[in-house]
CSV table of C-alpha atoms in Angstrom, one decimal:
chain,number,residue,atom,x,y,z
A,1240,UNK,CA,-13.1,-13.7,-4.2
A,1241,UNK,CA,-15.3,-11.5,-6.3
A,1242,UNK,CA,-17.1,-12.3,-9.3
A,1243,UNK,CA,-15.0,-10.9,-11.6
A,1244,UNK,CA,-12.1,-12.7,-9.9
A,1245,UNK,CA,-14.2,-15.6,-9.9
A,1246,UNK,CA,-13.9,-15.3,-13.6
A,1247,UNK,CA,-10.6,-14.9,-13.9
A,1248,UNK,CA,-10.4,-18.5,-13.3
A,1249,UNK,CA,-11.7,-19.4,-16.8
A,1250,UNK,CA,-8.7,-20.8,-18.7
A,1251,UNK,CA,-10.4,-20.9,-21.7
A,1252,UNK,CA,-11.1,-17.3,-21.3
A,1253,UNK,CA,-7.9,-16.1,-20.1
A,1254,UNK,CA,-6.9,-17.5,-23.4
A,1255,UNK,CA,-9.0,-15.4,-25.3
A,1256,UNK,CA,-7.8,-12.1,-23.2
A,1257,UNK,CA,-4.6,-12.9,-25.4
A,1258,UNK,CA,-6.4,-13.3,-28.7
A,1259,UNK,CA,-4.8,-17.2,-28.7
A,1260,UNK,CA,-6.9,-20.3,-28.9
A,1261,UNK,CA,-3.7,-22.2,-28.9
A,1262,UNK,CA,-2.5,-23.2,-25.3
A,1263,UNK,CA,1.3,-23.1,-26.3
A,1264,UNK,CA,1.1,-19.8,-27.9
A,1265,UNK,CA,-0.9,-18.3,-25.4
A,1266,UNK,CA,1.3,-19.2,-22.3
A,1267,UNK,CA,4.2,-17.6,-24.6
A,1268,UNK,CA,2.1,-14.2,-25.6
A,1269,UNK,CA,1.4,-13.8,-22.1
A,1270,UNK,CA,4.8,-14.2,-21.0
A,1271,UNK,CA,5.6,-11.3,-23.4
A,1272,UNK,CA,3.0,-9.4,-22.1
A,1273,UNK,CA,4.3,-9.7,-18.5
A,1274,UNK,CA,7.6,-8.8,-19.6
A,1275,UNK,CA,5.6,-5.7,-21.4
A,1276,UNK,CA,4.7,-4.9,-18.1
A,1277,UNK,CA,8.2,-3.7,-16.7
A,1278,UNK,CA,9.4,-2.4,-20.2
A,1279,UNK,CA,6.6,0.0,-21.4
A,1280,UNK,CA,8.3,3.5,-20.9
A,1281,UNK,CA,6.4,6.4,-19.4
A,1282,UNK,CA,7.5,9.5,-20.1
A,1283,UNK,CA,6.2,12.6,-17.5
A,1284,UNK,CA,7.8,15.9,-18.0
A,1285,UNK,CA,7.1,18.8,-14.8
A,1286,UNK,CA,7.8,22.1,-15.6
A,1287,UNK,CA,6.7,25.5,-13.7
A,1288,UNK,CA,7.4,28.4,-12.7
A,1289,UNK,CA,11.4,28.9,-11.4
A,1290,UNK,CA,11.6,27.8,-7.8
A,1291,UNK,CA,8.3,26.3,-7.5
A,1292,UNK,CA,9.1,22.8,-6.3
A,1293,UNK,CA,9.9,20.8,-9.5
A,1294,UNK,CA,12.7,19.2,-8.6
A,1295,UNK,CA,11.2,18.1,-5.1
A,1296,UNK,CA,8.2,16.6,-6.6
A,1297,UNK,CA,10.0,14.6,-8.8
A,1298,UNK,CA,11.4,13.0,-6.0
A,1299,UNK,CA,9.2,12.3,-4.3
A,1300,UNK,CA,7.1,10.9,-7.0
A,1301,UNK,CA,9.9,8.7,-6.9
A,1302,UNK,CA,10.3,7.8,-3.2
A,1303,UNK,CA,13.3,10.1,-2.5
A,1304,UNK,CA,14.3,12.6,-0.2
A,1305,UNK,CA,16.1,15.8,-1.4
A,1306,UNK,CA,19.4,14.7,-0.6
A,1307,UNK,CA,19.4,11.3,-1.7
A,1308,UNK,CA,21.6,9.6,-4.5
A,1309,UNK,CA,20.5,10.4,-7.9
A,1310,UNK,CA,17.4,13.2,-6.4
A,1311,UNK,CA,16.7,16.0,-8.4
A,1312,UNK,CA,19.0,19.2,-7.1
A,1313,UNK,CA,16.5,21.5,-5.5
A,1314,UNK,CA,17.0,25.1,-4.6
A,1315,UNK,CA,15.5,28.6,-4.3
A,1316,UNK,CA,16.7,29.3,-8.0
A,1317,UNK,CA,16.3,27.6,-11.2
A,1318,UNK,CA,18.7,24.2,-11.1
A,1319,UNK,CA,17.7,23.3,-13.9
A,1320,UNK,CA,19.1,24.7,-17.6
A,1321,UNK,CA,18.0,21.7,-19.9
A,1322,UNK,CA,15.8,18.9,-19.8
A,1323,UNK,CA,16.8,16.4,-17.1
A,1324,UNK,CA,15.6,12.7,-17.0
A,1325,UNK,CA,15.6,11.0,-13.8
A,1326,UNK,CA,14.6,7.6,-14.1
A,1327,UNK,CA,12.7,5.5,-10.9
A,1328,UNK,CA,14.8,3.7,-8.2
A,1329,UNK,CA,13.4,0.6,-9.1
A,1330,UNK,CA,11.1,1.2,-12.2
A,1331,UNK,CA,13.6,2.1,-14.5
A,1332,UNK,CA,10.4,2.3,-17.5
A,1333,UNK,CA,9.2,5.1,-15.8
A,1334,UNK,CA,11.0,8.5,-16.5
A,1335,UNK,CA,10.3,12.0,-14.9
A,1336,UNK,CA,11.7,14.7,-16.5
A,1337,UNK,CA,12.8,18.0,-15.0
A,1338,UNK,CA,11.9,21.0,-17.8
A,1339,UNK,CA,13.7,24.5,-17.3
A,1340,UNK,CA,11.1,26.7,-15.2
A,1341,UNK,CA,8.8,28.8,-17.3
A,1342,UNK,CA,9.5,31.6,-15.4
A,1343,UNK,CA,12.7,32.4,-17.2
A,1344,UNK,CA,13.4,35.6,-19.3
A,1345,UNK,CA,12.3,35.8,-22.3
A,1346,UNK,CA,10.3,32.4,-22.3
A,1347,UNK,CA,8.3,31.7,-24.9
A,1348,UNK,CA,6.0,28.5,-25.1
A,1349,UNK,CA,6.5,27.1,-28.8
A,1350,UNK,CA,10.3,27.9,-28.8
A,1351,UNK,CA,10.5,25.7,-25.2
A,1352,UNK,CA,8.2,22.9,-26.0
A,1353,UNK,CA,10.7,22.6,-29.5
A,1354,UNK,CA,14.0,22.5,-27.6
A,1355,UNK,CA,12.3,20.3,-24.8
A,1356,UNK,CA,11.4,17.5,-27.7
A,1357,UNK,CA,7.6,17.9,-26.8
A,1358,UNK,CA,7.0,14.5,-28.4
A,1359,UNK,CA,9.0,12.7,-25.6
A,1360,UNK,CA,6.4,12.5,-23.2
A,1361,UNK,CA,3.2,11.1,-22.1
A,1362,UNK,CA,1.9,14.1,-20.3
A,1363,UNK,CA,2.8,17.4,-18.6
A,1364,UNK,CA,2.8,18.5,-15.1
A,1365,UNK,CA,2.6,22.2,-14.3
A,1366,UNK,CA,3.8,23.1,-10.9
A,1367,UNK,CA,3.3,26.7,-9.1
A,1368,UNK,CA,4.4,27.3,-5.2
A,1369,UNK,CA,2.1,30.6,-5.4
A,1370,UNK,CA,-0.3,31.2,-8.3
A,1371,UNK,CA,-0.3,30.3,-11.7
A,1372,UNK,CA,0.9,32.4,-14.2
A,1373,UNK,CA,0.1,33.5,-18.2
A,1374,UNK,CA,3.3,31.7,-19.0
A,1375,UNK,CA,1.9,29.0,-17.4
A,1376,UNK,CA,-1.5,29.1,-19.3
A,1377,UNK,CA,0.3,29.4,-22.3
A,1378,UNK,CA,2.3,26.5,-21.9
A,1379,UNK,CA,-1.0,24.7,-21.5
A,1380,UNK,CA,-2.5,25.7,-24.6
A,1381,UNK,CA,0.2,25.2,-26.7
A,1382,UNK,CA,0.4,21.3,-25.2
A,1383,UNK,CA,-3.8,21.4,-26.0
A,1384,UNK,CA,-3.0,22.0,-29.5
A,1385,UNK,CA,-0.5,18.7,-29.7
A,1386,UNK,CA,-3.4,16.7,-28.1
A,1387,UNK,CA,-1.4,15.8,-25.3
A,1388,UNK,CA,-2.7,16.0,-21.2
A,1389,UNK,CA,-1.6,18.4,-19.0
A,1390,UNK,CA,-2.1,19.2,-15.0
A,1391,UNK,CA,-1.7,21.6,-12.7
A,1392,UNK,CA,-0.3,21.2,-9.5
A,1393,UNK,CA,0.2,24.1,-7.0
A,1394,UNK,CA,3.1,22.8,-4.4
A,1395,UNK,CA,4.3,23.6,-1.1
A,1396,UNK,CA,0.7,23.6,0.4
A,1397,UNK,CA,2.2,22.4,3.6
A,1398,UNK,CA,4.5,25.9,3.9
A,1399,UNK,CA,0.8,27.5,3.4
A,1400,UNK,CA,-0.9,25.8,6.4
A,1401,UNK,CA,1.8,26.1,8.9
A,1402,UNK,CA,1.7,29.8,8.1
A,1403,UNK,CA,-2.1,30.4,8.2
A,1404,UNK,CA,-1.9,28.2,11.5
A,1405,UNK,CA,-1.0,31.0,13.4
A,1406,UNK,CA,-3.4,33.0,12.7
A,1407,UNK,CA,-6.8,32.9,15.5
A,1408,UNK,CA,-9.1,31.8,13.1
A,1409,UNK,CA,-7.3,29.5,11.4
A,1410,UNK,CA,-9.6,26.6,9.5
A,1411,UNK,CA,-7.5,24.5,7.0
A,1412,UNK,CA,-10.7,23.6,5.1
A,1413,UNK,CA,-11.1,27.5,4.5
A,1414,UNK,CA,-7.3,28.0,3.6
A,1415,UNK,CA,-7.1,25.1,1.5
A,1416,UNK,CA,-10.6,26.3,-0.3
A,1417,UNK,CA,-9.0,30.0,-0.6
A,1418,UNK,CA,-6.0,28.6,-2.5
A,1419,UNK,CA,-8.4,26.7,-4.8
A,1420,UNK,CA,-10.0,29.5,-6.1
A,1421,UNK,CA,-7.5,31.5,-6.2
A,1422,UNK,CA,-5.6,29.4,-9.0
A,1423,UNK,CA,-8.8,28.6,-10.7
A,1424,UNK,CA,-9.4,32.2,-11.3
A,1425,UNK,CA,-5.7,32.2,-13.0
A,1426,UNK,CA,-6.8,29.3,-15.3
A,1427,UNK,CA,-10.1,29.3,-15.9
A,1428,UNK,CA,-9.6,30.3,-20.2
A,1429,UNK,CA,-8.6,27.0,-20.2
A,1430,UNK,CA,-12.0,25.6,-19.4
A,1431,UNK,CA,-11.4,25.3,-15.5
A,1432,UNK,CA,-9.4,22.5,-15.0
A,1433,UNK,CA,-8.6,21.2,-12.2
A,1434,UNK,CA,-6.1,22.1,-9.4
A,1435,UNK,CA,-4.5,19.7,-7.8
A,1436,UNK,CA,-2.9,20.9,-4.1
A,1437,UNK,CA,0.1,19.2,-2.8
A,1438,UNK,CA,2.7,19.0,-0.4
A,1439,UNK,CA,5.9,16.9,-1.7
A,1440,UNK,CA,6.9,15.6,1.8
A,1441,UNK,CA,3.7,14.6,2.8
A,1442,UNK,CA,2.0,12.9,0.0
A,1443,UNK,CA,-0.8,11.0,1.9
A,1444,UNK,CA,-2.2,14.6,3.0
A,1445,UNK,CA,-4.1,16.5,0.3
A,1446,UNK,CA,-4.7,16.0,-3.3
A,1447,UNK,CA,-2.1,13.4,-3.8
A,1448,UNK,CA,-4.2,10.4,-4.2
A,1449,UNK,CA,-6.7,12.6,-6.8
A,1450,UNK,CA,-4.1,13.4,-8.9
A,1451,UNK,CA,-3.0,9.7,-9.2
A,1452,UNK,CA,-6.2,9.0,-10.3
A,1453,UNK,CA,-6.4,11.4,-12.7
A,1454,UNK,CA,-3.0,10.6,-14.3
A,1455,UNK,CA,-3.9,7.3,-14.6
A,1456,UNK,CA,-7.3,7.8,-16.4
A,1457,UNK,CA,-5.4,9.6,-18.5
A,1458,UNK,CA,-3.5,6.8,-19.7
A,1459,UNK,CA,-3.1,3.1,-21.5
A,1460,UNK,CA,-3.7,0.0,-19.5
A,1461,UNK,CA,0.3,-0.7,-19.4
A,1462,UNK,CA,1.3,2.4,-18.7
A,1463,UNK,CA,-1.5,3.1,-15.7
A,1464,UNK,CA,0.6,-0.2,-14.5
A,1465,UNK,CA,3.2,1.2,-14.7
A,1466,UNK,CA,2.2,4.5,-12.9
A,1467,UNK,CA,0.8,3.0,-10.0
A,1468,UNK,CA,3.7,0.6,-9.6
A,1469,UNK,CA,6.0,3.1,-9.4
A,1470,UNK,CA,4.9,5.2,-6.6
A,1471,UNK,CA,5.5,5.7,-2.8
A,1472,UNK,CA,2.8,4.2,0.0
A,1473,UNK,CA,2.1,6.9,1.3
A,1474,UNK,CA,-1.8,6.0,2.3
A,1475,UNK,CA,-4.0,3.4,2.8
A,1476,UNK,CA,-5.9,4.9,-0.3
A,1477,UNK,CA,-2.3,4.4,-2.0
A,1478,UNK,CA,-2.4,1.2,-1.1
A,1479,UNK,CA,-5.5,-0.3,-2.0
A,1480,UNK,CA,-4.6,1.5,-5.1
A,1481,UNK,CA,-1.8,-0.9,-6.4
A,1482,UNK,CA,-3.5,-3.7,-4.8
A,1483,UNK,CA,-6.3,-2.6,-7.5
A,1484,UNK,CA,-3.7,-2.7,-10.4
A,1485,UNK,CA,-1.9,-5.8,-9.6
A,1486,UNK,CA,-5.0,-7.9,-9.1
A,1487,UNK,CA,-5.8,-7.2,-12.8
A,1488,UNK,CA,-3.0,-8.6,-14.2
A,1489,UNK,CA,-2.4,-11.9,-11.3
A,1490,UNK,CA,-4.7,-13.7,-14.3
A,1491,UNK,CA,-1.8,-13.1,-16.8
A,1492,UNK,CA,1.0,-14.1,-14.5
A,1493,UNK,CA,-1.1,-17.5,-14.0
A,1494,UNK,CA,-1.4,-18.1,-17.7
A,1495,UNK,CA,2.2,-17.3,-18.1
A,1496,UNK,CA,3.5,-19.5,-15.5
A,1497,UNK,CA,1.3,-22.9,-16.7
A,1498,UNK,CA,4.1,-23.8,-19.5
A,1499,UNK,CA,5.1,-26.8,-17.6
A,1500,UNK,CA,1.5,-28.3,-17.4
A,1501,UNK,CA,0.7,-27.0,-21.3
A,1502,UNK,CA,3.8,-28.7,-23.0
A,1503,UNK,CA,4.6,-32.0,-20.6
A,1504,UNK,CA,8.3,-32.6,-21.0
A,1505,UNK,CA,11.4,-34.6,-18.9
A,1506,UNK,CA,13.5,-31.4,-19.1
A,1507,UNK,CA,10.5,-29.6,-16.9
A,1508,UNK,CA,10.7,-31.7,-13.5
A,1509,UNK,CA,7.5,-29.3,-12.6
A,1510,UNK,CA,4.3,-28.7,-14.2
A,1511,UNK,CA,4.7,-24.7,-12.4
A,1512,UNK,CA,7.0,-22.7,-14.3
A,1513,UNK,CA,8.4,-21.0,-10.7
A,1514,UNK,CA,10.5,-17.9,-12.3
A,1515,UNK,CA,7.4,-16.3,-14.0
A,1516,UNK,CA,5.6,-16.6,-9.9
A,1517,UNK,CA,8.8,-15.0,-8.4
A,1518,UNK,CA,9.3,-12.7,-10.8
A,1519,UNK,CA,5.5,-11.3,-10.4
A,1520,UNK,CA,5.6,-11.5,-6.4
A,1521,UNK,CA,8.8,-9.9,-6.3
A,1522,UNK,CA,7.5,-6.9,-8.3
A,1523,UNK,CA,4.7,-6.9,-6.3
A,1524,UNK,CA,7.0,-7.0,-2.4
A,1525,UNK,CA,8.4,-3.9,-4.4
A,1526,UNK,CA,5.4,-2.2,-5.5
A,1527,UNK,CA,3.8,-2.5,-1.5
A,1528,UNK,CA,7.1,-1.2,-0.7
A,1529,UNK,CA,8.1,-4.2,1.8
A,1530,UNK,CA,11.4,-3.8,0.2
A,1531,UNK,CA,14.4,-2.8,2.8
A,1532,UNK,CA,14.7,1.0,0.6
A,1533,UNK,CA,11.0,1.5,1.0
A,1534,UNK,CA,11.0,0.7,4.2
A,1535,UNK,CA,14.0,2.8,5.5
A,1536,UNK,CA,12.4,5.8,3.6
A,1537,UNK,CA,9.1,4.9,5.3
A,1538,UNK,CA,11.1,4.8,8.4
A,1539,UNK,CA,13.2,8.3,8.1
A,1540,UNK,CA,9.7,10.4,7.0
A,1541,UNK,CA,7.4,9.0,9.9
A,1542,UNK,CA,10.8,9.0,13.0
A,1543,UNK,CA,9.7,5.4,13.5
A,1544,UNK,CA,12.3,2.7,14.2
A,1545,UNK,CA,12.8,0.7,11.2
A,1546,UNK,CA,12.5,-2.6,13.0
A,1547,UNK,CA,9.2,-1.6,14.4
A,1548,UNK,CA,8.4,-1.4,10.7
A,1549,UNK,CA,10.0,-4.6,10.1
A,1550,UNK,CA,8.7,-6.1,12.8
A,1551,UNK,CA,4.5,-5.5,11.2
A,1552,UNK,CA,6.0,-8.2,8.3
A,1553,UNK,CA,4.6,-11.2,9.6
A,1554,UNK,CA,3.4,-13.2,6.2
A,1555,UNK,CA,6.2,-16.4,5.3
A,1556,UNK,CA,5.9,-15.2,1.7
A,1557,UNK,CA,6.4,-11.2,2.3
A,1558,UNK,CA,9.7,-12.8,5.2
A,1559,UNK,CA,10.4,-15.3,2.0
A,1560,UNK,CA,10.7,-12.7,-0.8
A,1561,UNK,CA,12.7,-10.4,1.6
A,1562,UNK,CA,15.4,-13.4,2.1
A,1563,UNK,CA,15.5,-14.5,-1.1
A,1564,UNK,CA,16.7,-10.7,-1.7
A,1565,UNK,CA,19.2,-10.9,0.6
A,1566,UNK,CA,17.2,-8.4,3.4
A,1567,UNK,CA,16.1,-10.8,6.1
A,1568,UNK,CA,13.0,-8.2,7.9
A,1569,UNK,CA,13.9,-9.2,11.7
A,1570,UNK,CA,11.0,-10.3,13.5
A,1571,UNK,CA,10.3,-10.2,17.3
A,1572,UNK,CA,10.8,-13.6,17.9
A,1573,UNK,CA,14.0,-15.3,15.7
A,1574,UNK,CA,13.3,-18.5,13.6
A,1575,UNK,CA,14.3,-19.6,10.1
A,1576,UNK,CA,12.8,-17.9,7.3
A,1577,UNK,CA,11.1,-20.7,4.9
A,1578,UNK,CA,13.1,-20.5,1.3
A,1579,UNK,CA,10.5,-18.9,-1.1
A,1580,UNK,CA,10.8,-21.7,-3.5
A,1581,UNK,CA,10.3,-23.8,-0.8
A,1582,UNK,CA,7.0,-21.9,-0.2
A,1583,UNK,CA,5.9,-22.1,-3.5
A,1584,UNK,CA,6.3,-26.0,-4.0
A,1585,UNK,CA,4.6,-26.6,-0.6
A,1586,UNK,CA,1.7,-24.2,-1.9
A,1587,UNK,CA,1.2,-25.2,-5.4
A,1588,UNK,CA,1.7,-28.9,-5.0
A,1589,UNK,CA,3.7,-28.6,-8.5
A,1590,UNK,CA,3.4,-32.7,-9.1
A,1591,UNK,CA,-0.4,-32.9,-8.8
A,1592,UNK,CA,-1.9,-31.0,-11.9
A,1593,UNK,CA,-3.5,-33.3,-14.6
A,1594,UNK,CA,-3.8,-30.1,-17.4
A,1595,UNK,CA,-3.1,-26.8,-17.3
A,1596,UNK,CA,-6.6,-25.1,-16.6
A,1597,UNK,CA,-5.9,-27.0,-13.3
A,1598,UNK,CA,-2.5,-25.4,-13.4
A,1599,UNK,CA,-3.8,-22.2,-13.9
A,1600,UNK,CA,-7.0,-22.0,-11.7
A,1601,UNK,CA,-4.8,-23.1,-8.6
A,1602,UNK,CA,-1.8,-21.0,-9.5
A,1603,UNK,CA,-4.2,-18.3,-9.8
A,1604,UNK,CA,-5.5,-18.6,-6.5
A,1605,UNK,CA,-2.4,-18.5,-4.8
A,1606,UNK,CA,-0.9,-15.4,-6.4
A,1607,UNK,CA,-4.2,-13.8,-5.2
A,1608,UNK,CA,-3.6,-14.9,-1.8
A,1609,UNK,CA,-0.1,-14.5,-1.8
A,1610,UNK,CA,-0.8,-10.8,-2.8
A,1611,UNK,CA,-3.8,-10.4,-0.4
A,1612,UNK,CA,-1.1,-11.7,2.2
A,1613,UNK,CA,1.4,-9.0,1.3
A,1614,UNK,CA,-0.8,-5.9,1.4
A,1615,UNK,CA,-1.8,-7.2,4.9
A,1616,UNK,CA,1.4,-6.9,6.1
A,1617,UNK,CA,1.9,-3.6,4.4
A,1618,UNK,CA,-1.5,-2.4,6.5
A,1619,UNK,CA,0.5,-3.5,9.4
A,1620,UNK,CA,3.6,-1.6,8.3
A,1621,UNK,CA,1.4,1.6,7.6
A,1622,UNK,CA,-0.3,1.0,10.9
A,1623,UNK,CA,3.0,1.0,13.0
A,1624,UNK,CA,4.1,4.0,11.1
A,1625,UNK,CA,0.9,6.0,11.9
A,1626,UNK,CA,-0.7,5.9,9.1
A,1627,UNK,CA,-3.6,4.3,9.0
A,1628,UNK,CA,-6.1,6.5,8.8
């Protein structure tokens, strides 16, 4: 562990973190504040010019293709006449919103952000497939003057290298550069912000993982959980990214699971209070995307079997959690998947803790490892999917 793991071992610390110096109504503040976690709303609204990707961004922020249930209708002309919340697959707190493109006649900034309900959301993402416009610019002053964030994102970056590719001197580095300053040129009035270049169907290429971190900067602790939780692995980088974010809060799921050893009773047979654990490692199987909808998507975008994919899961906790949810990951070699209760009584030894810094020290420990042992397998996943670079 690090050292500022290390410190996250302090039960007497973790209780100040929640402002309690009493154990009984710390454990139940940061039970609250776990179940703050998964309710904390984020609001992100994507507008643009008509037909410059909006709708396919939005899914896959979300971890959908185009033609999935409930993905945002995409086409070469504006599909969208109102503003259109689509909420994630399996974050339902977080909320992308499809605005009606900029580039329609007549459009005028403070009449749109009014009829929009500006005040809904947490930020704004410009999108342009070509080069941003003065409607565009406009837009983004008028949501400078509310005090709110806003980013520009030029799409469909992959359509611009497989055309420049023909050409003899072709040097992505150069094209990529050439687009660059080409839309910072367009919105430089606005203090040169930055440009963030994408490609929706291949979000581990480009400016993906920048943008990510830029959003999140951008944002409160809960909802930069939130964020992070939310998205697609589509990288490494994207991975050690959520690992990053759920580490922070493993001391909180500790704290909130030691009710048992902080308030001895003979209706609690166990000094581990298990549904606050399986609750947290759940969300985190989900959030590596070990889940059986991750991993089909995984499976679909890279052409790879999806039980070589499966097969990378070798962890009894990630093979646990998967059972438990009814989606046994087969294996290469059949044998019975340990129960993840099971799992947790066998690692937590629930009978042997005298007080509940005990209880949380060691139940802190093992959520770390337990989440250590789950990004390993997603590295394994990535790495049979070809993308571990």
């Amino acid at each position: 562990m690090t050292e500022d793991s290390s410190a996250d071992l302090d039960f007497s610390g973790a209780l100040q973190r929640v402002g309690e110096s009493d154990p009984n109504t710390a454990v139940a503040k940061a039970k609250e504040q776990l179940d703050s976690l998964d309710s904390v709303t984020l609001n992100i609204a994507v507008t643009g010019e008509t037909g410059a990707g909006k709708s396919a961004f939005i899914n896959a922020f979300r971890g959908l293709n185009d033609d999935d249930d409930n993905s945002a209708p995409t086409g070469i002309t504006e599909t969208t006449k109102v503003a259109t919340m689509y909420t994630h697959p399996t974050k339902s707190n977080v909320r992308l919103w499809d605005l009606p493109g900029t580039g329609m006649p007549n459009f005028k900034a403070n009449k749109f952000l009014k009829e929009v309900k500006f005040d809904t959301y947490d930020l704004f993402i410009i999108i342009s497939s070509v080069r941003f416009k003065e409607s565009d610019v406009f837009l983004a002053k008028e949501i400078q003057k509310k005090q709110k964030m806003f980013y520009f994102v030029r799409t469909k970056i992959d359509n611009d290298i497989r055309s420049m590719s023909k050409t003899r001197k072709f040097d992505e580095q150069q094209v990529l550069s050439t687009i660059r300053e080409d839309c910072h040129r367009n919105v430089k009035e606005l203090g040169n912000p930055k440009v963030f270049l994408i490609s929706s169907y291949d979000l581990g290429k480009y400016d993906f993982q920048d943008l990510v971190d830029t959003l999140e900067s951008g944002l409160s602790v809960y909802k930069r959980f939130a964020l992070v939780q939310s998205l697609p692995v589509c990288s490494l980088a994207m991975l050690e990214k959520k690992k990053e974010v759920m580490e922070k809060f493993i001391w909180l799921a500790a704290l909130g699971s030691s009710l048992g050893a902080v308030i001895p009773s003979p209706l609690l047979s166990q000094a581990i209070d298990k549904m606050v654990l399986m609750t947290y490692l759940v969300s985190c199987h989900n959030a590596l995307g070990l889940n059986e909808q991750s991993l089909m998507k995984l499976s679909e975008r890279m052409d790879k079997p999806l039980t070589q994919l499966k097969s990378a899961i070798k962890s009894p906790l990630a093979l646990a959690v998967a059972d438990t949810m009814a989606i046994r990951p087969r294996t290469t070699v059949t044998k019975p998947v340990k129960k993840f209760e099971d799992l947790l009584d066998a690692r937590f030894l629930v009978t042997s803790f005298m007080n509940a810094a005990d209880a949380f020290k060691s139940t802190h420990i093992v959520l770390h490892g337990a989440l250590n042992d789950m990004v390993n397998d997603m590295r394994q996943v990535l790495r049979a999917a070809g993308l571990d670079e």
